[in-house]
The first five atom37 places (N, CA, C, CB, O) and aatype in JSON, in Angstrom:
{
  "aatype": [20, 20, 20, 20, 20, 20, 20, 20, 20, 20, 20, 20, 20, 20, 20, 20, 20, 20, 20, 20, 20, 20, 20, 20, 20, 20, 20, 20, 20, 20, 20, 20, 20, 20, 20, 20, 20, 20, 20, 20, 20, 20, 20, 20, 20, 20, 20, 20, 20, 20, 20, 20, 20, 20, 20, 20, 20, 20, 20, 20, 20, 20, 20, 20, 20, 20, 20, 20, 20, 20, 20, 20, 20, 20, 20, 20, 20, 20, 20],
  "atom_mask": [
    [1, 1, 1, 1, 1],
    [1, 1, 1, 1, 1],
    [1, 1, 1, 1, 1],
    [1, 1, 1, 1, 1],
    [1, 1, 1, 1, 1],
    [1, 1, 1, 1, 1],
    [1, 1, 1, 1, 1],
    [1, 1, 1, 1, 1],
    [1, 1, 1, 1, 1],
    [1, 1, 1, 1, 1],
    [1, 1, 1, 1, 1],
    [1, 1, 1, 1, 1],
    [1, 1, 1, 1, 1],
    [1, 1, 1, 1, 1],
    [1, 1, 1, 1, 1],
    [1, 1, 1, 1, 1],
    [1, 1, 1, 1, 1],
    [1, 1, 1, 1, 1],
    [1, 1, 1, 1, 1],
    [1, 1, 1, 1, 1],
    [1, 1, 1, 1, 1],
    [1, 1, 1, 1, 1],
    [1, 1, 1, 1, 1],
    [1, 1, 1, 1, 1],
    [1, 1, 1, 1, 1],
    [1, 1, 1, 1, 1],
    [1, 1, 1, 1, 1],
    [1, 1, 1, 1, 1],
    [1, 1, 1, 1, 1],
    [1, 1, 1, 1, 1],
    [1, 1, 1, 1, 1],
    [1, 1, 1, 1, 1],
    [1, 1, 1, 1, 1],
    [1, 1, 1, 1, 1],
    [1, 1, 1, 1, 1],
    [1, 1, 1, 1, 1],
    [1, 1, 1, 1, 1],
    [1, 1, 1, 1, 1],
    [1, 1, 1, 1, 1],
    [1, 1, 1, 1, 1],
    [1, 1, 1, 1, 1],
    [1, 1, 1, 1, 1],
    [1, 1, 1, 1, 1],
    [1, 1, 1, 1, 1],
    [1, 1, 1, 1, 1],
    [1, 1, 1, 1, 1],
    [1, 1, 1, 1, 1],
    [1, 1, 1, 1, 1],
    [1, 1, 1, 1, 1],
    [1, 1, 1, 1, 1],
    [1, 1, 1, 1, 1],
    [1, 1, 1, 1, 1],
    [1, 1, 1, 1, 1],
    [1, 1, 1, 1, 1],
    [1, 1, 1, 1, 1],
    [1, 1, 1, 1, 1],
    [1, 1, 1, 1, 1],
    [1, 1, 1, 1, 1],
    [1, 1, 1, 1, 1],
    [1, 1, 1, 1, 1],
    [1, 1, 1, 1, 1],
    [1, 1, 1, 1, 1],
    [1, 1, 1, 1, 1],
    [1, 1, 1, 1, 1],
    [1, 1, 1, 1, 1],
    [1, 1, 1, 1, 1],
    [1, 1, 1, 1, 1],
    [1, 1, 1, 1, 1],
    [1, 1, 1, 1, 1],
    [1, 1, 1, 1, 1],
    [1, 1, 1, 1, 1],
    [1, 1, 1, 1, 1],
    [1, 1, 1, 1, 1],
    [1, 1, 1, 1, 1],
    [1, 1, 1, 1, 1],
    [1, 1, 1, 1, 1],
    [1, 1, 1, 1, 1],
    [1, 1, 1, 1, 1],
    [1, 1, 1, 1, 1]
  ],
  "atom_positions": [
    [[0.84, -1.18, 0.0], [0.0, 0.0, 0.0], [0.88, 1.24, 0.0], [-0.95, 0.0, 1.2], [1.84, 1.09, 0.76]],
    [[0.85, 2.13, -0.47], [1.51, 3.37, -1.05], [1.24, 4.12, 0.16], [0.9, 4.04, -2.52], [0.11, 3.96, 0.62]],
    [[2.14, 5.01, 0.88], [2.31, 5.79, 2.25], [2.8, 6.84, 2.14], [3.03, 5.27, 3.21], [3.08, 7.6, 3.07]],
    [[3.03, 7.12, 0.48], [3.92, 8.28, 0.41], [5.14, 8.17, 1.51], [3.01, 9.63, 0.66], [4.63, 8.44, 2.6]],
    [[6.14, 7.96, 1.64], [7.19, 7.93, 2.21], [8.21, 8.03, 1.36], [7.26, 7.01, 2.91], [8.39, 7.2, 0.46]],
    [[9.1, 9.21, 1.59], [10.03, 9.68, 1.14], [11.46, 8.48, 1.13], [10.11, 10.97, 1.93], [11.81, 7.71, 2.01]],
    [[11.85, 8.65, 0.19], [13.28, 8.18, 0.23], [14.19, 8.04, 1.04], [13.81, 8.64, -0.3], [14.84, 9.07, 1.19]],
    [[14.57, 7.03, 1.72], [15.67, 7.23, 3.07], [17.19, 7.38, 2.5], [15.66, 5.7, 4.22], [17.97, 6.75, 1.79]],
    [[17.14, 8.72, 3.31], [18.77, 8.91, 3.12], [19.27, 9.69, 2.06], [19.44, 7.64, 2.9], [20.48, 9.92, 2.04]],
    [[18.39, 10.23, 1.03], [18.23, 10.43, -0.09], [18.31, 12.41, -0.05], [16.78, 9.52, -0.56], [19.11, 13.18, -0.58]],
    [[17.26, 12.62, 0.73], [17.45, 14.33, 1.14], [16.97, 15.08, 0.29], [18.84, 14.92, 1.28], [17.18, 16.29, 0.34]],
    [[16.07, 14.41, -0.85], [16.03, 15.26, -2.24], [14.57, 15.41, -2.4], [16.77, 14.49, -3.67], [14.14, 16.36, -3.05]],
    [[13.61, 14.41, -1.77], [11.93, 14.59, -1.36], [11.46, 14.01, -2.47], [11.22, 16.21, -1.13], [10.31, 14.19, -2.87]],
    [[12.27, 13.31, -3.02], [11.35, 12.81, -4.51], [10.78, 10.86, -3.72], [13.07, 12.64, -6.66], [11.24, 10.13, -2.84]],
    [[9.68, 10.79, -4.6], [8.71, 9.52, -3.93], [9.59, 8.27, -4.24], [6.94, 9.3, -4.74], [10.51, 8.25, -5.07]],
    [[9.06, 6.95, -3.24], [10.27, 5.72, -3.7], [9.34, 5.66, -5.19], [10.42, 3.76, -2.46], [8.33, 6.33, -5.43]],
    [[9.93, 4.78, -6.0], [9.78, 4.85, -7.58], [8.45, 3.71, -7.38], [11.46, 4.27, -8.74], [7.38, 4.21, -7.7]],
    [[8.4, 2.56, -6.99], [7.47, 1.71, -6.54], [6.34, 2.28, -5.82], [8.06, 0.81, -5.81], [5.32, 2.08, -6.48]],
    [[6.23, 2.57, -5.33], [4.84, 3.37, -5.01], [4.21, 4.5, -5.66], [4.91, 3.86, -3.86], [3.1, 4.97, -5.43]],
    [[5.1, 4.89, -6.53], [4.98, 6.13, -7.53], [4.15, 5.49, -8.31], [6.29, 6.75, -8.32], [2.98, 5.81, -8.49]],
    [[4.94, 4.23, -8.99], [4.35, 3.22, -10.05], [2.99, 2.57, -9.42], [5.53, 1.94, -10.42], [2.05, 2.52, -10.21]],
    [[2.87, 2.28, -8.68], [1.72, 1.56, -8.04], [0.3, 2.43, -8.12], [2.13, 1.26, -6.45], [-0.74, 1.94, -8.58]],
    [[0.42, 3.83, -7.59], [-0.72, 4.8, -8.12], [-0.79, 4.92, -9.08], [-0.83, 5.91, -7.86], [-1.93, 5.29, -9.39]],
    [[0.04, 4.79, -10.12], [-0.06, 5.19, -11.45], [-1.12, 3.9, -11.81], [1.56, 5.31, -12.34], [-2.34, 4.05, -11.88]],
    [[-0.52, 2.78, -11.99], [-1.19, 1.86, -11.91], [-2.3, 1.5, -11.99], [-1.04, 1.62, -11.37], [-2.92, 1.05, -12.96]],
    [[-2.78, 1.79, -10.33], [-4.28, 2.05, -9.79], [-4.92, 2.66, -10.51], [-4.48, 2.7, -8.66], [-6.02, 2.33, -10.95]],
    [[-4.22, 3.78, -10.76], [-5.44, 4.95, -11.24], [-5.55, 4.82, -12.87], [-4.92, 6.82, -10.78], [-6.35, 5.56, -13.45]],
    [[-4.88, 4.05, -13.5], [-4.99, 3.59, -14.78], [-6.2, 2.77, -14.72], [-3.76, 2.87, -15.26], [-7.11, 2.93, -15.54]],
    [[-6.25, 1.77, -13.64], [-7.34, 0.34, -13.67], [-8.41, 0.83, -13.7], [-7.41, -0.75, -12.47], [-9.33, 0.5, -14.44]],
    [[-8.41, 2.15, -12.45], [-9.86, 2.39, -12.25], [-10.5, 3.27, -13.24], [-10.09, 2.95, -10.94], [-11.7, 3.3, -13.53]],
    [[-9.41, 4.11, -13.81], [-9.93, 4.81, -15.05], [-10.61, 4.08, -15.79], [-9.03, 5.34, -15.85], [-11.81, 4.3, -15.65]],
    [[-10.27, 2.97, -16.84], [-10.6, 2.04, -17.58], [-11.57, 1.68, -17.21], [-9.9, 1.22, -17.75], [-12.57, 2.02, -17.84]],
    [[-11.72, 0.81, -15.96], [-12.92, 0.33, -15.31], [-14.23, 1.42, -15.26], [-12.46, -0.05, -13.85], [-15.4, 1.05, -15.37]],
    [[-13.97, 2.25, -15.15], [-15.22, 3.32, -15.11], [-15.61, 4.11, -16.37], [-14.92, 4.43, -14.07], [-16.67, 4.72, -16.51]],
    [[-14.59, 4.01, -17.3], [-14.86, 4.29, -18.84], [-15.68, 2.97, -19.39], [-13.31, 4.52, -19.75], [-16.8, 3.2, -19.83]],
    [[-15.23, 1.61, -19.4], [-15.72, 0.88, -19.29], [-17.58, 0.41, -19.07], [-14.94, 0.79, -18.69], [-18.4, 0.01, -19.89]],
    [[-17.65, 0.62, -18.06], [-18.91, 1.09, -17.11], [-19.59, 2.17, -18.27], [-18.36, 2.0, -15.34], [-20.27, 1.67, -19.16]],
    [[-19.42, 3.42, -18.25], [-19.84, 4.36, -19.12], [-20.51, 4.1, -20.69], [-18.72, 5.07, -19.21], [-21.53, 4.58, -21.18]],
    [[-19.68, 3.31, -21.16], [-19.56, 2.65, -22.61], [-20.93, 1.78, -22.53], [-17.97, 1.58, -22.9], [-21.97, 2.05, -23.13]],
    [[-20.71, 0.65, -21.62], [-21.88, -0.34, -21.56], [-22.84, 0.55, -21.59], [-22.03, -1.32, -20.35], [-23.69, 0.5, -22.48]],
    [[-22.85, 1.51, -20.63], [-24.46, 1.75, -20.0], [-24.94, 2.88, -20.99], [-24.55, 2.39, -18.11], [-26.06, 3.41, -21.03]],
    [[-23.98, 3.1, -21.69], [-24.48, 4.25, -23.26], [-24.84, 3.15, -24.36], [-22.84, 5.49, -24.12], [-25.77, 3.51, -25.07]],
    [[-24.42, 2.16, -24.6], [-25.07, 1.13, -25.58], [-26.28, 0.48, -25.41], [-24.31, 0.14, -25.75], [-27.26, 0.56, -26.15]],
    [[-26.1, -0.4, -24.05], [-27.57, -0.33, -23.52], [-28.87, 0.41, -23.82], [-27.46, -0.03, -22.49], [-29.94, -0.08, -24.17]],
    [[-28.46, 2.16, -23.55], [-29.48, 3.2, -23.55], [-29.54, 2.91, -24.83], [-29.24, 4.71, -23.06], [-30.63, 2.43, -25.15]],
    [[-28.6, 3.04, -25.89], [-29.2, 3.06, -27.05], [-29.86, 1.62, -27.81], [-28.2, 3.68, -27.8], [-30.84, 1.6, -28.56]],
    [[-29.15, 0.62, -27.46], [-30.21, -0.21, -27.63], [-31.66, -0.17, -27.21], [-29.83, -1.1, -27.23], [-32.51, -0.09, -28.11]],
    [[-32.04, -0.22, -25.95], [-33.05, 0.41, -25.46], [-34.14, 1.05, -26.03], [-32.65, 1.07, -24.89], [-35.23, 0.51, -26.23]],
    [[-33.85, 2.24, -26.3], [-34.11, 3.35, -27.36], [-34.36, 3.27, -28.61], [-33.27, 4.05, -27.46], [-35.18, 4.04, -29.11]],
    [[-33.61, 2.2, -29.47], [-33.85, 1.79, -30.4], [-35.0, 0.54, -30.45], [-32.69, 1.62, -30.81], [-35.49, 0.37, -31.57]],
    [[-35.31, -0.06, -29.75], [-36.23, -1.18, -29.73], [-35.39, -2.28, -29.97], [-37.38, -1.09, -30.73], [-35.99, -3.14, -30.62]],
    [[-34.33, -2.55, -29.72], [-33.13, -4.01, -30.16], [-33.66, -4.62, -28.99], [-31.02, -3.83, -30.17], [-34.3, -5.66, -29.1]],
    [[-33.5, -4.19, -28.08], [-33.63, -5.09, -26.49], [-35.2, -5.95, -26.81], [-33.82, -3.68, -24.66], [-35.52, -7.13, -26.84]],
    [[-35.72, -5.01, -26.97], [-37.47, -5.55, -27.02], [-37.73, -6.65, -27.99], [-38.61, -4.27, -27.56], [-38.48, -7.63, -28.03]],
    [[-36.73, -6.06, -28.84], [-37.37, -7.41, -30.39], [-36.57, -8.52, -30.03], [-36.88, -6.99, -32.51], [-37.02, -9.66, -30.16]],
    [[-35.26, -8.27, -29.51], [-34.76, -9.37, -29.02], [-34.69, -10.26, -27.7], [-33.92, -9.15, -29.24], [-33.8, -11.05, -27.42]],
    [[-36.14, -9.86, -26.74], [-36.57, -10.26, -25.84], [-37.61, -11.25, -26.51], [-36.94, -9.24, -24.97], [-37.77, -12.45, -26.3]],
    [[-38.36, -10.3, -27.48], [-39.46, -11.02, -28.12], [-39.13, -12.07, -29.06], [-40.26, -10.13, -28.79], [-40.0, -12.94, -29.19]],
    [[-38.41, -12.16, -29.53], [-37.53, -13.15, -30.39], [-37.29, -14.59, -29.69], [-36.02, -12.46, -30.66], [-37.4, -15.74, -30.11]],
    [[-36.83, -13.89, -28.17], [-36.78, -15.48, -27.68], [-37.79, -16.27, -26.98], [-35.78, -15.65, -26.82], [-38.02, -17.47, -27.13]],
    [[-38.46, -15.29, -26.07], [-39.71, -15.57, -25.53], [-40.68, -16.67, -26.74], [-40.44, -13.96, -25.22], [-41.29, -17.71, -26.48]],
    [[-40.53, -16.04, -27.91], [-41.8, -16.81, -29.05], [-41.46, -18.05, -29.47], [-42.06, -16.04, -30.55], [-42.09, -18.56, -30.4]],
    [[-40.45, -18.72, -28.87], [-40.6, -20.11, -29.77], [-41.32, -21.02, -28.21], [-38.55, -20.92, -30.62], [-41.54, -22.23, -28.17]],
    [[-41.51, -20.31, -27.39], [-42.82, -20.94, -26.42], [-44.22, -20.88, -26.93], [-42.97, -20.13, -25.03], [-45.04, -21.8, -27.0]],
    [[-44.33, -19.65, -27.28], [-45.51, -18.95, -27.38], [-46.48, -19.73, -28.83], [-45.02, -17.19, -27.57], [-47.66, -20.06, -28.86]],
    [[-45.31, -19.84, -30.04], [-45.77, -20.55, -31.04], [-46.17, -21.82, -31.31], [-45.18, -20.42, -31.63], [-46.46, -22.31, -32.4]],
    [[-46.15, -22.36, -30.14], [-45.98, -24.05, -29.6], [-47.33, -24.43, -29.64], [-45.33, -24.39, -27.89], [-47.82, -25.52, -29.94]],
    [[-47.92, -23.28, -29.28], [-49.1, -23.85, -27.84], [-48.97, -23.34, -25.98], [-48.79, -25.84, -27.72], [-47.9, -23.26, -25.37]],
    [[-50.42, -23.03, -25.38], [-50.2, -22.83, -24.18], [-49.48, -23.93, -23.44], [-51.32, -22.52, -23.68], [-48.63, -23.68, -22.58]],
    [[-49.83, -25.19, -23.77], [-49.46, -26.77, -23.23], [-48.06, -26.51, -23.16], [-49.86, -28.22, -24.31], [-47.44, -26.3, -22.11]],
    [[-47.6, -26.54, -24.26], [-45.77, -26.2, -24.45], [-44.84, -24.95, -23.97], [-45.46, -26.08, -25.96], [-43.61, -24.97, -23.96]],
    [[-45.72, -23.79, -23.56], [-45.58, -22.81, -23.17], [-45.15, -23.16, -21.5], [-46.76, -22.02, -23.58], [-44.02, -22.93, -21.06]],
    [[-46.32, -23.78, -20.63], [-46.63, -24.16, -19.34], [-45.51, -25.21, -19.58], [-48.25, -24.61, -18.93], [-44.39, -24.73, -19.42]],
    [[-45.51, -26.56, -19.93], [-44.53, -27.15, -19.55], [-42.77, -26.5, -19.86], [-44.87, -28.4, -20.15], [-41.79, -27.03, -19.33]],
    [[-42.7, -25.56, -20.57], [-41.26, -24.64, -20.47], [-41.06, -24.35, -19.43], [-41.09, -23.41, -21.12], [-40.31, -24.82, -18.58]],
    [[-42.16, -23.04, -19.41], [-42.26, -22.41, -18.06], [-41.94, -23.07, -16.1], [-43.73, -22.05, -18.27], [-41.62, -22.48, -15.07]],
    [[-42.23, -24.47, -16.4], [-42.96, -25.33, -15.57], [-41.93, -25.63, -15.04], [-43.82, -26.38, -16.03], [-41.52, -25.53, -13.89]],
    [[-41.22, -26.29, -16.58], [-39.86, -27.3, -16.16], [-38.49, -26.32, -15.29], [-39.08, -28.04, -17.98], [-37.59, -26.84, -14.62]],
    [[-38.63, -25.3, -15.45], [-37.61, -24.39, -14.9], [-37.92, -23.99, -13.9], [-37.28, -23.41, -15.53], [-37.17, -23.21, -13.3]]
  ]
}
Protein backbone atom coordinates (compact mmCIF):
# COMPACT_ATOMS: atom_id res chain seq x y z
CA UNK A 1 0.00 0.00 0.00
CA UNK A 2 1.51 3.37 -1.05
CA UNK A 3 2.31 5.79 2.25
CA UNK A 4 3.92 8.28 0.41
CA UNK A 5 7.19 7.93 2.21
CA UNK A 6 10.03 9.68 1.14
CA UNK A 7 13.28 8.18 0.23
CA UNK A 8 15.67 7.23 3.07
CA UNK A 9 18.77 8.91 3.12
CA UNK A 10 18.23 10.43 -0.09
CA UNK A 11 17.45 14.33 1.14
CA UNK A 12 16.03 15.26 -2.24
CA UNK A 13 11.93 14.59 -1.36
CA UNK A 14 11.35 12.81 -4.51
CA UNK A 15 8.71 9.52 -3.93
CA UNK A 16 10.27 5.72 -3.70
CA UNK A 17 9.78 4.85 -7.58
CA UNK A 18 7.47 1.71 -6.54
CA UNK A 19 4.84 3.37 -5.01
CA UNK A 20 4.98 6.13 -7.53
CA UNK A 21 4.35 3.22 -10.05
CA UNK A 22 1.72 1.56 -8.04
CA UNK A 23 -0.72 4.80 -8.12
CA UNK A 24 -0.06 5.19 -11.45
CA UNK A 25 -1.19 1.86 -11.91
CA UNK A 26 -4.28 2.05 -9.79
CA UNK A 27 -5.44 4.95 -11.24
CA UNK A 28 -4.99 3.59 -14.78
CA UNK A 29 -7.34 0.34 -13.67
CA UNK A 30 -9.86 2.39 -12.25
CA UNK A 31 -9.93 4.81 -15.05
CA UNK A 32 -10.60 2.04 -17.58
CA UNK A 33 -12.92 0.33 -15.31
CA UNK A 34 -15.22 3.32 -15.11
CA UNK A 35 -14.86 4.29 -18.84
CA UNK A 36 -15.72 0.88 -19.29
CA UNK A 37 -18.91 1.09 -17.11
CA UNK A 38 -19.84 4.36 -19.12
CA UNK A 39 -19.56 2.65 -22.61
CA UNK A 40 -21.88 -0.34 -21.56
CA UNK A 41 -24.46 1.75 -20.00
CA UNK A 42 -24.48 4.25 -23.26
CA UNK A 43 -25.07 1.13 -25.58
CA UNK A 44 -27.57 -0.33 -23.52
CA UNK A 45 -29.48 3.20 -23.55
CA UNK A 46 -29.20 3.06 -27.05
CA UNK A 47 -30.21 -0.21 -27.63
CA UNK A 48 -33.05 0.41 -25.46
CA UNK A 49 -34.11 3.35 -27.36
CA UNK A 50 -33.85 1.79 -30.40
CA UNK A 51 -36.23 -1.18 -29.73
CA UNK A 52 -33.13 -4.01 -30.16
CA UNK A 53 -33.63 -5.09 -26.49
CA UNK A 54 -37.47 -5.55 -27.02
CA UNK A 55 -37.37 -7.41 -30.39
CA UNK A 56 -34.76 -9.37 -29.02
CA UNK A 57 -36.57 -10.26 -25.84
CA UNK A 58 -39.46 -11.02 -28.12
CA UNK A 59 -37.53 -13.15 -30.39
CA UNK A 60 -36.78 -15.48 -27.68
CA UNK A 61 -39.71 -15.57 -25.53
CA UNK A 62 -41.80 -16.81 -29.05
CA UNK A 63 -40.60 -20.11 -29.77
CA UNK A 64 -42.82 -20.94 -26.42
CA UNK A 65 -45.51 -18.95 -27.38
CA UNK A 66 -45.77 -20.55 -31.04
CA UNK A 67 -45.98 -24.05 -29.60
CA UNK A 68 -49.10 -23.85 -27.84
CA UNK A 69 -50.20 -22.83 -24.18
CA UNK A 70 -49.46 -26.77 -23.23
CA UNK A 71 -45.77 -26.20 -24.45
CA UNK A 72 -45.58 -22.81 -23.17
CA UNK A 73 -46.63 -24.16 -19.34
CA UNK A 74 -44.53 -27.15 -19.55
CA UNK A 75 -41.26 -24.64 -20.47
CA UNK A 76 -42.26 -22.41 -18.06
CA UNK A 77 -42.96 -25.33 -15.57
CA UNK A 78 -39.86 -27.30 -16.16
CA UNK A 79 -37.61 -24.39 -14.90
Amino acid sequence: MATGRLRAGAGTGRWVADEKGQSTVEYLLVLSAFLAVVVVLGLLWHAGRDGALVGEATRAASHGTAQGEVALLKDVLGY
